[in-house]
C-alpha atoms as one frame of an Amber mdcrd trajectory, in Angstrom:
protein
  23.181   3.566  -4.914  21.268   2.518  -7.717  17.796   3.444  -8.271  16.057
   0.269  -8.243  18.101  -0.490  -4.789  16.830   3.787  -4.041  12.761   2.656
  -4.972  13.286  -0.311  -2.432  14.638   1.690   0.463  12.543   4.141   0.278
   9.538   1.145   0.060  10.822  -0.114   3.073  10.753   2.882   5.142   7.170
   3.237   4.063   6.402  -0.001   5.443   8.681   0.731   8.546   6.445   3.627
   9.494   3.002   2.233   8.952   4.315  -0.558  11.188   5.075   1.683  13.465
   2.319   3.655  13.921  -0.086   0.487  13.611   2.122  -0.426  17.210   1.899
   2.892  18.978  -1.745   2.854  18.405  -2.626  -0.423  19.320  -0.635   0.875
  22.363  -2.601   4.630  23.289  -4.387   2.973  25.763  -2.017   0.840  27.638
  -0.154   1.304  30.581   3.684   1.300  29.375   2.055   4.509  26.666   0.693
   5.735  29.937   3.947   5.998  31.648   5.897   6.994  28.449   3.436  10.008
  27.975   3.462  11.058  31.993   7.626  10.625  32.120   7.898  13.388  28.763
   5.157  15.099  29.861   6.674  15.602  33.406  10.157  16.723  31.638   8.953
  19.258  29.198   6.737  21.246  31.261   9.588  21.013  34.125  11.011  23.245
  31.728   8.238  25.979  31.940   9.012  29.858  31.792   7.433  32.659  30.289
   9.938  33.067  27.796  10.178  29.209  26.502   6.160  29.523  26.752   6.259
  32.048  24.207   8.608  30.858  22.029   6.721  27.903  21.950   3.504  29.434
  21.274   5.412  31.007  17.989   6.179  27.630  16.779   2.365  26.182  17.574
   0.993  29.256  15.608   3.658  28.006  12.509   1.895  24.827  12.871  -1.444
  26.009  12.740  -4.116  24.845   9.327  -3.708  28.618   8.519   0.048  28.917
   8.683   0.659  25.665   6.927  -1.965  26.748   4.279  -0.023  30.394   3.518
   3.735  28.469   3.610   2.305  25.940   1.472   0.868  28.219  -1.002   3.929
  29.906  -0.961   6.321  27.241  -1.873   3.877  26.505  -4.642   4.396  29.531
  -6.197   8.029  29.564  -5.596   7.756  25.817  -7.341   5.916  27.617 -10.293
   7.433  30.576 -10.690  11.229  30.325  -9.519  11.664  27.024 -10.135   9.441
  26.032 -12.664   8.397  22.871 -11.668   5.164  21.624 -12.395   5.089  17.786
 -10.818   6.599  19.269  -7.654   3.922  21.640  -7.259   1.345  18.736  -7.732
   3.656  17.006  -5.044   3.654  19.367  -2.740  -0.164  19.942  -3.060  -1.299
  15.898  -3.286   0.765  15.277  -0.092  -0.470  18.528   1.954  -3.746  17.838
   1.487  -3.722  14.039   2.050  -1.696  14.603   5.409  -5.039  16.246   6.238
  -7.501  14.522   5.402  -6.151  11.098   6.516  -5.461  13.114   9.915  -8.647
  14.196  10.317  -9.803  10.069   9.358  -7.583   9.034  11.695  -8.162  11.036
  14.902 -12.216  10.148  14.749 -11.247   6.557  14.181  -9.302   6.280  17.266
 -11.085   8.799  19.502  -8.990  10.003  21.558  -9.558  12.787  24.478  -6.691
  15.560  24.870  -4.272  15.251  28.043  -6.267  17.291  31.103  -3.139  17.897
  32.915  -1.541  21.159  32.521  -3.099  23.440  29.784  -1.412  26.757  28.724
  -3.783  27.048  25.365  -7.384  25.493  24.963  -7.884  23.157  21.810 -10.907
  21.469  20.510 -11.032  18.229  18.649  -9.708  14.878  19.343  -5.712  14.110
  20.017  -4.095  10.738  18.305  -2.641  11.370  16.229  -1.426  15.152  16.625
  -2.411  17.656  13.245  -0.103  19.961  14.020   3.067  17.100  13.615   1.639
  15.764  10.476   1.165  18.459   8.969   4.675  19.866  10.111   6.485  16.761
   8.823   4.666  16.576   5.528   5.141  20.244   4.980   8.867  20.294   5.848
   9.997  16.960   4.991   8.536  17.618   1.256  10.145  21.119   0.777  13.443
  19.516   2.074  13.364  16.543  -0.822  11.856  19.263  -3.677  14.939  21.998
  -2.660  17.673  19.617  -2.238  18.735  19.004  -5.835  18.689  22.904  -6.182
  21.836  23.022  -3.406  24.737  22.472  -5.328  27.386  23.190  -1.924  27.136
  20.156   0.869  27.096  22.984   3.336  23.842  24.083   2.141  22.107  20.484
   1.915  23.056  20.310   5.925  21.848  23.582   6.735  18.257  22.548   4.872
  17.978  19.460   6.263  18.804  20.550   9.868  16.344  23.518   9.197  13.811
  21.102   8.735  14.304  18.433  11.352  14.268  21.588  13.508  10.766  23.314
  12.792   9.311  19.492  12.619  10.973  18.832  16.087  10.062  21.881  17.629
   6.102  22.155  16.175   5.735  18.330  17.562   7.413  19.642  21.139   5.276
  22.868  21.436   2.320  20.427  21.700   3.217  18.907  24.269   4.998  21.462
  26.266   1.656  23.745  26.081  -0.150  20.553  27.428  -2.584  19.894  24.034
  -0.948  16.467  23.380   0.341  13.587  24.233   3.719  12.751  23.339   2.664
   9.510  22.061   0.498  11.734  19.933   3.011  13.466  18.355   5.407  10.007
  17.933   2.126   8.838  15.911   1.575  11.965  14.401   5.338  11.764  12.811
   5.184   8.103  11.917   1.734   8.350   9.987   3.220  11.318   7.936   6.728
   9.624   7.546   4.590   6.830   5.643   2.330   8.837   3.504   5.354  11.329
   3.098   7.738   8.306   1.882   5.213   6.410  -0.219   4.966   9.600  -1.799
   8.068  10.298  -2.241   8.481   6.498  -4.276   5.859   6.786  -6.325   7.188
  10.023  -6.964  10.062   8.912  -8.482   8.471   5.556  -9.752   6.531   8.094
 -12.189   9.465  10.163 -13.309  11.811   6.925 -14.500   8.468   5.385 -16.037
   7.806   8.888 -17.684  11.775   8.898 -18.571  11.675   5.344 -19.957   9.476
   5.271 -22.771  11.978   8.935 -24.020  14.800   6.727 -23.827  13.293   3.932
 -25.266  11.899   5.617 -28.695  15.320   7.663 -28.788  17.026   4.192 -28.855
  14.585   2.305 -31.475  15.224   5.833 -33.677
């Protein structure tokens, strides 16, 4: 693929997910969400044992502000230090603390109360869209695209990209399974990070090939 036909994709999937999220949250208070929400809901705590409660509880505590706060500091460092990659680390950094802030715009805009239905932690603060999936598919889904050009063997590039689709999936299930979201919630939590984490992600590489281009432009005119 080349990468003007790469820039485009990626563009695209930007747009997909704003679209999307602009339709599940002109949806939150319907009836069909309503339904959706009750029917997940009504699966995942079906599931409900002491020992899946705690191992979800594990994965909510990864996906807590302080948890993302030491990983990310973390991976900075190993960006810095290991790696030493300074645009990664800015990367890493712009889209962390964007994911918050425009999380924290977005849940006051839309206002919405926490499900009342079957609580096994207390949380303050409102629901759409759900902090702890942003934040886990912004955190994840960025140290998957700054690692993978580091993993030479194919085997490796699965295991990291399964790793990650794994702590993002689980984080964004925990929520609801400990009764502190809606699913709908974390769908829109997800899809507003998939678009900041893919516009990102083009301009990104939009900066690198303009930064590249004038290089290969004076080597060419010398």
């Amino acid at each position: 693929m080349s990468p003007k036909l790469k820039f485009t994709f990626v563009l695209l999937l930007s747009i997909l997910s704003l679209c999307c999220f602009i339709l599940v949250a002109s949806m939150i208070k319907g009836q069909w969400i309503a339904q959706f929400d009750q029917t997940i809901i009504s699966f995942i705590q079906g599931l409900e044992s002491p020992g899946i409660t705690s191992f979800m509880k594990v994965f909510t505590f990864i996906g807590s502000t302080t948890m993302v706060i030491v990983i990310t500091l973390a991976a900075t460092l190993f960006l810095y230090f290991v790696l030493h990659h300074r645009l990664e680390l800015i990367f890493l950094l712009v889209m962390m603390s964007a994911t918050g802030i425009i999380n924290q715009l977005l849940k006051h805009y839309f206002v919405r109360q926490r499900p009342d239905l079957h609580r096994l932690i207390e949380e303050t603060g409102y629901s759409f869209p759900s902090g702890h999936s942003m934040a886990a598919f912004a955190l994840y889904a960025s140290l998957a695209f700054l690692l993978w050009r580091h993993i030479a063997a194919r085997t490796g590039r699965i295991s990291l990209i399964i790793l990650s689709s794994l702590m993002i999936l689980c984080i964004g299930t925990s929520r609801i399974y400990l009764g502190v979201h809606y699913p709908s919630d974390v769908f829109g939590g997800y899809l507003a990070s998939g678009f900041c984490f893919t516009l990102a992600v083009w301009l990104f590489q939009w900066y690198k090939e303009y930064r590249a281009y004038p290089r290969q432009s004076k080597q060419i005119t010398s």
